[in-house]
C-alpha positions as MATLAB code, in Angstrom:
seq = 'MPTDPTEHTDDSATRSADPTRIRVVVVHAADVVTALEARERSRRRTVLRATPPFTGRMRARLHDAAAAEDRDAAPADGDGTVAESVDPPHPEASSESGRESTEAVHIPPRDLVVDPPPYPDPDDTEDALRARDAYDIETHRSRHAAAVADWRDTVRGRIAETVPITIEGETTPRDQSRSRSDAADTRPRTHEVHVSALGTSPDDSADT';
ca = [
      93.035   92.146  125.592;
      95.253   94.839  124.003;
      94.422   98.396  124.830;
      94.059  101.288  122.425;
      97.419  103.138  122.443;
      95.498  106.427  122.359;
      93.159  105.624  125.237;
      93.514  108.117  128.047;
      92.722  108.132  131.751;
      93.421  111.865  132.139;
      90.728  113.787  133.968;
      88.910  116.607  132.235;
      91.294  119.231  133.629;
      94.100  117.908  131.382;
      91.984  117.843  128.225;
      92.010  120.931  126.050;
      91.358  122.543  122.713;
      95.016  123.623  122.691;
      97.008  121.424  120.260;
     100.304  122.419  121.897;
      99.377  119.901  124.604;
     100.093  117.142  122.070;
     103.469  115.466  122.621;
     102.967  112.259  120.601;
     100.773  111.688  117.565;
      99.881  108.060  116.820;
      99.336  107.110  113.177;
      98.821  103.845  111.355;
     101.282  103.370  108.500;
      98.456  102.151  106.247;
      96.650  105.469  106.749;
      99.801  107.400  105.844;
     100.292  105.291  102.708;
      96.641  105.681  101.670;
      96.646  109.430  102.253;
      99.906  110.003  100.372;
      98.829  107.777   97.480;
      95.507  109.631   97.200;
      97.391  112.915   96.959;
      99.897  111.571   94.438;
      97.251  110.033   92.198;
      94.490  112.623   92.338;
      95.746  115.607   94.358;
      92.924  115.044   96.842;
      93.320  116.890  100.148;
      93.702  113.731  102.193;
      95.324  114.242  105.593;
      95.823  112.617  108.976;
      93.479  114.363  111.414;
      93.425  114.639  115.199;
      90.369  116.189  116.810;
      89.967  117.948  120.152;
      89.883  117.637  123.100;
      93.674  117.268  122.942;
      95.919  115.411  125.388;
      99.589  114.429  125.391;
      99.076  111.383  123.137;
      96.640  111.658  120.236;
      95.520  109.344  117.436;
      95.504  110.905  113.955;
      93.217  109.154  111.483;
      92.679  109.204  107.733;
      90.506  112.102  106.633;
      89.534  113.610  103.271;
      89.224  117.346  103.947;
      87.762  118.146  100.532;
      85.147  115.398  100.832;
      84.121  116.763  104.227;
      83.682  120.239  102.752;
      81.670  118.794   99.860;
      79.525  116.899  102.341;
      78.783  120.069  104.263;
      77.874  121.954  101.088;
      76.073  119.160   99.228;
      72.297  118.798   99.180;
      70.847  115.609  100.608;
      70.490  112.538   98.422;
      67.098  111.148   97.566;
      66.944  109.265  100.857;
      67.757  112.422  102.818;
      71.400  111.567  103.517;
      74.736  112.927  102.338;
      77.972  111.038  101.811;
      80.162  110.627  104.890;
      83.851  111.522  105.043;
      86.579  108.900  105.428;
      86.313  109.126  109.179;
      83.246  110.202  111.179;
      83.380  113.425  113.182;
      84.544  113.135  116.774;
      81.453  113.338  119.021;
      82.995  116.261  120.901;
      84.464  117.961  117.824;
      81.316  119.373  116.212;
      79.942  122.873  116.407;
      76.325  123.667  117.226;
      75.582  123.727  113.492;
      76.663  120.091  113.228;
      79.745  120.829  111.115;
      83.064  119.303  112.109;
      85.362  121.316  114.345;
      87.611  123.894  112.700;
      90.062  123.312  115.577;
      91.091  119.846  114.346;
      94.775  119.321  113.533;
      95.439  118.304  109.915;
      98.796  116.679  109.105;
      99.751  116.365  105.403;
     100.917  112.783  104.765;
     104.108  113.953  103.030;
     105.192  115.532  106.334;
     105.008  112.085  107.944;
     107.359  110.398  105.452;
     111.141  110.776  105.309;
     112.228  111.426  101.712;
     108.966  110.287  100.040;
     109.683  108.292   96.877;
     108.073  109.369   93.588;
     104.834  107.562   92.820;
     105.206  105.029   89.961;
     104.053  106.340   86.594;
     102.384  103.736   84.342;
     103.810  105.513   81.307;
     107.336  105.017   82.640;
     106.603  101.317   83.139;
     105.331  101.066   79.566;
     108.381  102.876   78.184;
     110.738  100.536   80.043;
     108.939   97.465   78.676;
     108.865   98.787   75.114;
     112.587   99.601   75.319;
     113.188   95.889   75.937;
     110.594   94.896   73.338;
     108.685   93.169   76.143;
     105.448   95.151   76.161;
     102.010   93.604   76.320;
      98.946   94.678   78.269;
      99.135   91.975   80.948;
     102.855   92.464   81.537;
     102.346   96.214   81.761;
      99.548   95.774   84.292;
     101.473   93.326   86.473;
     104.734   95.340   86.384;
     102.952   98.543   87.341;
     101.072   96.788   90.150;
     104.395   95.456   91.453;
     105.935   98.943   91.293;
     103.022  100.389   93.284;
     103.335   97.604   95.878;
     107.066   98.368   96.232;
     106.253  102.087   96.607;
     103.757  101.347   99.386;
     106.286   99.174  101.219;
     108.921  101.912  100.928;
     106.580  104.571  102.314;
     105.524  102.245  105.144;
     109.169  101.895  106.149;
     109.917  105.625  106.087;
     107.497  107.009  108.677;
     109.130  110.006  110.350;
     110.049  110.077  114.035;
     108.783  113.632  114.467;
     106.397  115.900  112.577;
     105.579  119.614  112.751;
     101.911  120.449  113.159;
     100.598  123.812  112.030;
      98.519  125.685  114.554;
      96.235  128.223  112.957;
      95.122  131.251  114.924;
      94.146  131.373  118.566;
      94.472  128.106  120.483;
      93.844  129.391  123.992;
      90.117  129.240  124.907;
      88.603  132.688  124.738;
      88.031  134.357  128.067;
      85.817  137.401  127.907;
      87.349  138.698  131.121;
      90.825  139.017  129.520;
      91.992  142.417  128.372;
      92.804  142.982  124.705;
      96.521  143.088  125.511;
      96.294  139.570  126.953;
      94.624  138.111  123.853;
      96.222  134.992  122.362;
      98.564  135.324  119.406;
      96.555  134.611  116.253;
      99.509  134.078  113.904;
      99.994  130.541  112.509;
     102.876  128.657  114.105;
     104.295  125.144  114.193;
     104.572  122.674  117.058;
     106.943  119.693  116.751;
     105.616  116.369  118.064;
     106.891  112.803  118.176;
     105.335  110.173  115.922;
     104.337  106.698  117.097;
     103.751  104.562  114.016;
     101.642  101.405  114.005;
     101.776   98.773  111.262;
     105.143   99.730  109.801;
     105.748   96.124  108.754;
     103.527   94.330  106.212;
     103.270   91.476  108.739;
     101.946   93.722  111.495;
      98.307   93.200  112.340;
      95.951   96.100  111.744;
      95.325   98.317  114.735;
      92.117  100.234  114.820;
];
């Protein structure tokens, strides 16, 4: 039975809230395509997210940051529930208030794609058809769908080999015994990691 490429056997001493421990981030190409398309079509804040505790090899999954914020702020529905985000919070990544961890690493999908192609514009498709006097609603719909499918295939084949992750603020666990001069640097910085991409071919089976 295949094993999860992000499954770890490290003991607790190697696990940390410090994202600089990450050496490889594992993404599924379908998640990258979905996240980038969501941003191109609606400017949603869809990202690939990895949650602590961090180890050398981490899985980054599809996550809608704006939806998560809305969920936290929204009142309960009539049945007492609120809408869930694209991916559920990591069981060890929540604060005492129940909100998701602010220490999660968010990777913009555009950073994971080499030379991202422009997303197909249905108006451009219509203009091209009308220029050839070949426009009708069904042809327009099918041509645009084909252009979007080609765009998705192109993005799937352009997953980057490395990606910079932004580390915001202090990443070293606070130690009350440390002097002020030993405090961690709180300035944002970047940390380059390798990318392991799953499902880069349309024929690849989905890996969850």
